[in-house]
Amino acid sequence: MLDLQAHHAPFRGDLVKALARVVDHGQFVLGPEVESFEASLAEACGAAHAIGVTSGTDALLVSLMALGIGPGDEVVTTPFSFFATAGVVARLGAKPVFADIDPVTCNLDPANIEAVITPRTKAILPVHLYGQCADMAPLLEIAAKRSIPVVEDACQAIGAEYRDGRRAGTMGALGCLSFYPTKNLGALGDAGAVLTMDSGLAAKVRLLRNHGAERQYYHKVIGGNFRLSALQAAALNIKLPSLSGWSAARRTNAQRYDALIQEHRLVEKGVRLPYAAWKNSGRVNYHIYHQYVIRAPNRDLLREHLTKKEVGCAVFYPLPFHLQECFASLGYKAGAFPEAERAAREVLALPIYPELTADQQDWVVRSLAAFY
Ligand SMILES: *Cc1c(COP(=O)(O)O)cnc(C)c1O
């Protein structure tokens, strides 16, 4: 699925030098490495402010904390994402309220949102799944009409652009990024960031990430320790300039898969290519293909077949939130979100990392064709 050795090989010397520099100056938490990373990240993402935090999960958690979300509140989100999206809502004592996904993009479908909004809805939390922006224009309109803030889970979508050129993580009140090592921009461990255009929210997030203290040992509000490590910031500073090239390489790989899958007539066999909505030209709906995800008939058997052929593949995600054991108390039943449930049965991610070669892709699609 991923070759992190190949990915880091060109940077190994620079990474080791940067880590050694941090060891030598000894400022391991926040400090100049983090500040310079925050400035470069804000610039790269088109955000006014970027605040480095411990992980993508904590970026989501601290964003909801900055909006004051707590017990009795509801947050509308997708049932089909990585666990953290809904987990953070429940951890604050608020209730995740789900709305079904668009079957084409697997993103939260704005058409399903209005029906689940209540007077207790305190945020809408769309996810830009697989690296493609959710349909933000109608979603933002619904939210604006009711003055409900939007938090974007852009953990899979750094560098993606919506159909009107707006950037992932900058369209809502707050945007959340993850630098988990398998993400498009990966640290050498856990790291994340919050993006915002709002200087007031930026100040709140900065305060909350450091136990709510502006001055050490004097706490204005109850925050947490969400501070980014300087070692991670130093590594991210080295990798960030390559991000746009990696996104372009992922897009080239995606196009090659599309063509190969069509050449092998697998669409006729029921395989569905990932759909890039609003696919026009240039940077319109710039999908950064964190994952290349097909819909596959007999998905589980295909997965076994590919694994036997030593072709990496993965299911993101096999069980929607509303059917997770830990959310049983929310009271949802099987069948509540048919599109999320169908996606969970059909999706299969193929290797799409930037270093993947044309020969490797050829082998992946030949293996798919052999199965069908
Ligand atoms: C990775 C991810 C997260 C969590 O990020 P971590 O850095 O692993 O905590 C949250 N949401 C989505 C959609 C993700 O892909």
XYZ file of C-alpha atoms and ligand atoms in Angstrom:
387
model
C 0.000 0.000 0.000
C 2.837 2.308 0.825
C 6.633 2.336 0.662
C 7.797 4.704 3.388
C 11.466 3.702 2.933
C 11.373 4.754 -0.734
C 9.420 7.873 0.239
C 12.018 9.017 2.767
C 15.185 7.868 0.979
C 15.788 11.183 -0.852
C 15.447 13.127 2.425
C 17.246 10.793 4.812
C 20.356 12.957 5.182
C 18.377 16.188 5.613
C 15.983 14.579 8.089
C 18.790 13.263 10.264
C 20.513 16.676 10.170
C 17.289 18.450 11.164
C 16.629 16.052 14.031
C 20.225 16.473 15.222
C 19.762 20.259 15.165
C 16.772 19.933 17.516
C 18.737 17.608 19.801
C 21.479 20.226 19.896
C 19.321 23.294 20.574
C 17.174 21.356 23.018
C 13.862 23.157 22.472
C 11.749 20.046 21.943
C 8.209 21.384 22.265
C 6.863 24.334 20.200
C 9.627 26.935 19.615
C 11.247 28.094 16.357
C 10.918 24.807 14.407
C 7.176 24.766 15.072
C 6.749 28.469 14.325
C 8.506 28.223 10.975
C 6.479 25.124 10.066
C 3.227 26.867 10.995
C 4.100 29.827 8.760
C 5.028 27.615 5.775
C 1.979 25.410 6.264
C -0.435 28.361 6.397
C 1.114 29.672 3.190
C 0.998 26.274 1.447
C -2.660 25.744 2.408
C -3.887 29.274 1.731
C -4.875 29.729 5.380
C -4.398 32.859 7.483
C -3.356 30.785 10.505
C -1.947 27.297 11.071
C -1.539 25.931 14.584
C 0.581 22.800 15.028
C -0.895 20.162 17.330
C -0.184 16.605 18.442
C -2.306 14.720 15.873
C -5.227 14.966 13.474
C -7.458 13.616 16.216
C -6.365 16.388 18.569
C -6.813 18.953 15.778
C -10.472 17.882 15.616
C -10.830 17.779 19.395
C -9.305 21.207 20.008
C -11.338 22.716 17.131
C -14.595 21.537 18.698
C -13.339 22.779 22.102
C -12.621 26.195 20.549
C -16.264 26.312 19.436
C -17.328 25.503 22.995
C -18.946 22.191 22.120
C -19.896 20.053 25.087
C -22.657 18.038 26.789
C -26.118 18.503 25.284
C -24.745 19.685 21.932
C -25.051 17.843 18.636
C -22.572 17.705 15.772
C -23.776 16.605 12.334
C -21.268 14.455 10.489
C -20.773 11.524 8.139
C -21.147 7.910 9.282
C -18.326 6.889 6.901
C -14.863 8.084 7.930
C -11.940 7.273 10.182
C -13.101 6.795 13.776
C -11.630 10.054 15.106
C -14.230 12.163 13.251
C -17.068 10.913 15.455
C -14.938 9.884 18.430
C -13.929 13.454 19.295
C -17.578 14.584 19.375
C -18.491 11.870 21.880
C -15.371 12.524 23.983
C -16.594 16.096 24.602
C -19.920 14.745 25.847
C -21.694 15.918 22.700
C -23.728 13.689 20.403
C -22.608 12.751 16.896
C -25.614 12.923 14.555
C -25.114 11.200 11.230
C -26.401 11.963 7.730
C -25.855 9.574 4.818
C -23.152 9.981 2.190
C -23.247 10.745 -1.504
C -22.792 7.312 -3.156
C -20.571 8.780 -5.859
C -17.956 10.591 -3.756
C -18.516 8.864 -0.371
C -18.620 12.351 1.200
C -21.377 13.693 3.442
C -24.318 14.550 1.135
C -25.552 18.107 1.837
C -29.038 17.020 0.718
C -29.294 14.848 3.850
C -28.113 17.433 6.374
C -31.137 19.690 6.868
C -33.353 16.839 8.024
C -31.105 16.085 11.023
C -30.357 19.657 12.155
C -32.003 20.538 15.491
C -31.765 23.555 17.810
C -28.966 21.615 19.567
C -26.796 21.367 16.424
C -23.603 23.281 17.289
C -21.385 22.296 14.355
C -21.344 20.505 11.017
C -18.283 18.328 10.499
C -17.779 17.241 6.863
C -14.818 15.015 5.942
C -12.941 15.387 2.647
C -12.664 11.642 2.260
C -9.887 10.035 0.194
C -8.535 13.510 -0.718
C -11.573 14.985 -2.484
C -13.469 17.931 -1.023
C -17.015 17.366 0.154
C -19.611 19.416 -1.710
C -19.035 22.479 0.428
C -21.118 25.177 -1.341
C -24.563 23.820 -0.401
C -23.259 22.629 2.959
C -21.865 26.073 3.848
C -25.118 27.682 2.733
C -27.183 25.439 5.028
C -24.796 26.177 7.900
C -24.685 29.949 7.270
C -28.496 30.221 7.187
C -28.543 28.937 10.776
C -25.211 30.388 11.929
C -23.839 26.908 12.610
C -20.036 26.750 12.356
C -18.433 24.220 10.014
C -15.306 22.264 10.972
C -13.595 20.506 8.069
C -11.923 17.171 8.678
C -9.256 17.693 6.011
C -6.955 15.024 7.481
C -6.935 13.189 4.115
C -7.087 16.276 1.928
C -4.083 18.557 2.447
C -3.642 20.552 -0.773
C -7.028 19.586 -2.240
C -9.188 22.276 -3.805
C -12.929 22.579 -4.122
C -14.644 23.227 -7.476
C -14.416 27.008 -6.990
C -10.682 26.889 -6.200
C -11.124 27.262 -2.452
C -8.692 25.152 -0.451
C -9.415 22.222 1.823
C -9.364 23.315 5.448
C -10.002 27.014 4.750
C -13.701 26.977 3.846
C -15.188 26.348 7.281
C -14.477 28.062 10.603
C -11.662 25.588 11.283
C -9.896 22.920 9.233
C -8.064 19.900 10.634
C -4.973 18.219 9.191
C -3.169 15.019 10.149
C 0.504 14.279 9.554
C 0.264 10.631 10.566
C 3.085 8.898 8.630
C 0.738 7.357 6.031
C -0.969 10.660 5.193
C 0.031 12.636 2.079
C 2.311 14.795 4.222
C 3.552 12.444 6.925
C 5.652 13.228 9.992
C 8.007 10.725 11.650
C 5.320 9.954 14.182
C 2.085 11.651 15.218
C 1.413 15.291 14.375
C -1.433 17.480 13.153
C -2.533 21.065 12.600
C -5.560 23.337 12.741
C -6.128 25.860 9.944
C -8.330 28.917 10.220
C -8.976 32.286 8.585
C -10.266 33.718 11.894
C -7.673 35.286 14.194
C -9.985 34.972 17.215
C -10.374 31.221 16.704
C -6.628 30.898 16.056
C -5.909 32.537 19.418
C -8.392 30.202 21.139
C -6.798 27.106 19.601
C -3.314 28.312 20.630
C -4.549 28.833 24.176
C -6.329 25.476 24.355
C -3.364 23.529 22.981
C -1.293 24.687 25.960
C -3.661 23.922 28.870
C -5.435 27.248 28.442
C -2.428 29.150 29.779
C -1.041 32.308 28.176
C 1.302 32.781 31.108
C 2.718 29.572 32.583
C 0.694 28.262 35.571
C -2.128 30.836 35.067
C -5.029 29.155 33.255
C -7.701 31.237 31.548
C -9.647 28.203 30.299
C -9.391 24.424 30.585
C -7.397 23.178 27.636
C -5.092 20.242 27.136
C -1.610 19.351 26.009
C -1.951 19.405 22.229
C 1.489 20.900 21.532
C 3.373 19.890 18.392
C 6.814 18.349 18.932
C 9.740 20.309 17.496
C 11.237 17.062 16.135
C 8.097 16.511 14.052
C 8.000 20.139 12.910
C 11.669 19.928 11.859
C 10.933 16.818 9.764
C 7.768 18.354 8.294
C 9.684 21.504 7.333
C 11.917 19.340 5.155
C 9.062 17.426 3.520
C 6.489 20.201 2.993
C 8.102 21.739 -0.145
C 7.662 18.379 -1.946
C 3.955 18.039 -1.161
C 2.568 19.591 -4.346
C 4.827 17.344 -6.470
C 3.580 14.288 -4.573
C -0.033 15.326 -5.137
C 0.651 15.680 -8.856
C 2.292 12.212 -8.916
C -0.725 10.692 -7.142
C -3.023 12.303 -9.729
C -0.916 10.904 -12.574
C -1.111 7.452 -10.960
C -4.877 7.790 -10.612
C -5.232 8.638 -14.306
C -3.073 5.649 -15.188
C -5.264 3.348 -13.071
C -8.421 4.767 -14.678
C -7.013 4.020 -18.140
C -5.690 0.541 -17.251
C -8.936 -0.528 -15.579
C -10.879 0.597 -18.644
C -8.408 -1.095 -20.995
C -8.929 -4.390 -19.178
C -12.713 -3.888 -19.538
C -13.235 -4.159 -15.798
C -15.922 -1.481 -15.782
C -18.025 -3.933 -17.815
C -17.423 -6.472 -15.025
C -18.937 -4.085 -12.495
C -15.848 -2.313 -11.162
C -16.538 1.385 -10.537
C -13.725 3.897 -10.884
C -13.354 6.577 -8.224
C -15.326 9.531 -9.429
C -13.696 12.934 -9.344
C -16.712 15.198 -9.148
C -16.745 18.399 -11.168
C -13.883 17.053 -13.255
C -13.256 19.933 -15.592
C -9.837 21.397 -16.081
C -6.806 22.648 -14.236
C -7.239 22.906 -10.516
C -11.017 22.661 -10.492
C -11.875 20.126 -7.801
C -8.243 19.265 -7.266
C -8.489 15.727 -5.852
C -5.189 14.803 -4.190
C -5.921 11.052 -4.088
C -4.931 10.269 -0.547
C -6.554 7.003 -1.566
C -7.553 5.587 -4.956
C -10.751 3.744 -4.107
C -12.723 1.545 -6.487
C -16.121 -0.070 -5.903
C -15.609 -3.786 -6.436
C -18.115 -6.626 -6.850
C -17.187 -9.537 -4.501
C -14.905 -7.152 -2.667
C -13.844 -9.516 0.113
C -12.892 -12.337 -2.274
C -11.054 -9.873 -4.503
C -9.165 -8.613 -1.483
C -8.045 -12.160 -0.613
C -6.988 -12.734 -4.221
C -4.927 -9.518 -4.332
C -3.329 -10.268 -0.981
C -2.268 -13.699 -2.288
C -0.669 -11.958 -5.286
C 1.140 -9.645 -2.847
C -0.769 -6.633 -4.103
C -1.402 -4.184 -1.290
C -5.012 -3.132 -0.841
C -7.171 -1.942 2.033
C -10.743 -1.258 3.071
C -11.445 2.284 4.294
C -13.752 1.638 6.182
C -15.397 -1.716 6.843
C -17.979 -0.607 9.444
C -19.835 2.748 9.452
C -19.977 4.687 12.735
C -23.672 4.064 13.422
C -23.011 0.294 13.571
C -19.933 0.536 15.816
C -20.284 -1.141 19.197
C -19.116 1.981 21.043
C -21.950 4.036 19.517
C -24.726 1.514 20.260
C -26.226 3.948 22.775
C -26.922 6.410 19.938
C -29.693 3.989 18.935
C -29.097 3.717 15.181
C -30.131 0.491 13.421
C -28.667 -1.347 10.413
C -30.236 0.159 7.295
C -30.258 3.698 8.733
C -27.616 4.898 6.241
C -27.835 2.583 3.224
C -25.205 4.385 1.129
C -22.608 4.300 3.906
C -23.394 0.624 4.509
C -23.094 -0.184 0.791
C -19.803 1.707 0.535
C -18.462 -0.267 3.516
C -19.198 -3.491 1.581
C -17.820 -2.350 -1.783
C -14.868 0.027 -1.388
C -11.314 -1.141 -2.002
C -8.256 1.124 -1.963
C -5.352 0.304 -4.294
C -1.757 1.516 -3.809
C -1.469 5.112 -5.093
C 1.624 6.515 -3.355
C 3.804 8.894 -5.405
C 6.747 6.455 -5.797
C 4.538 3.725 -7.320
C 5.823 2.802 -10.781
C 3.875 2.247 -13.990
C 5.003 -1.411 -13.943
C 3.648 -1.863 -10.446
C 0.339 -0.329 -11.460
C 0.220 -2.610 -14.456
C 0.690 -5.592 -12.149
C -2.059 -4.360 -9.815
C -4.578 -4.065 -12.644
C -3.523 -7.386 -14.244
C -4.165 -9.002 -10.858
C -7.597 -7.358 -10.697
C -8.363 -8.578 -14.228
C -7.267 -12.136 -13.358
C -9.832 -12.184 -10.543
C -12.768 -10.973 -12.643
C -6.048 10.215 9.892
C -7.397 10.789 10.102
C -7.765 11.380 11.319
C -6.925 11.328 12.558
O -5.643 11.753 12.408
P -4.488 11.199 13.415
O -3.341 12.089 13.089
O -4.264 9.782 13.095
O -4.986 11.396 14.805
C -9.009 11.968 11.406
N -9.871 11.948 10.376
C -9.558 11.383 9.200
C -10.543 11.420 8.090
C -8.319 10.765 9.031
O -8.032 10.172 7.866
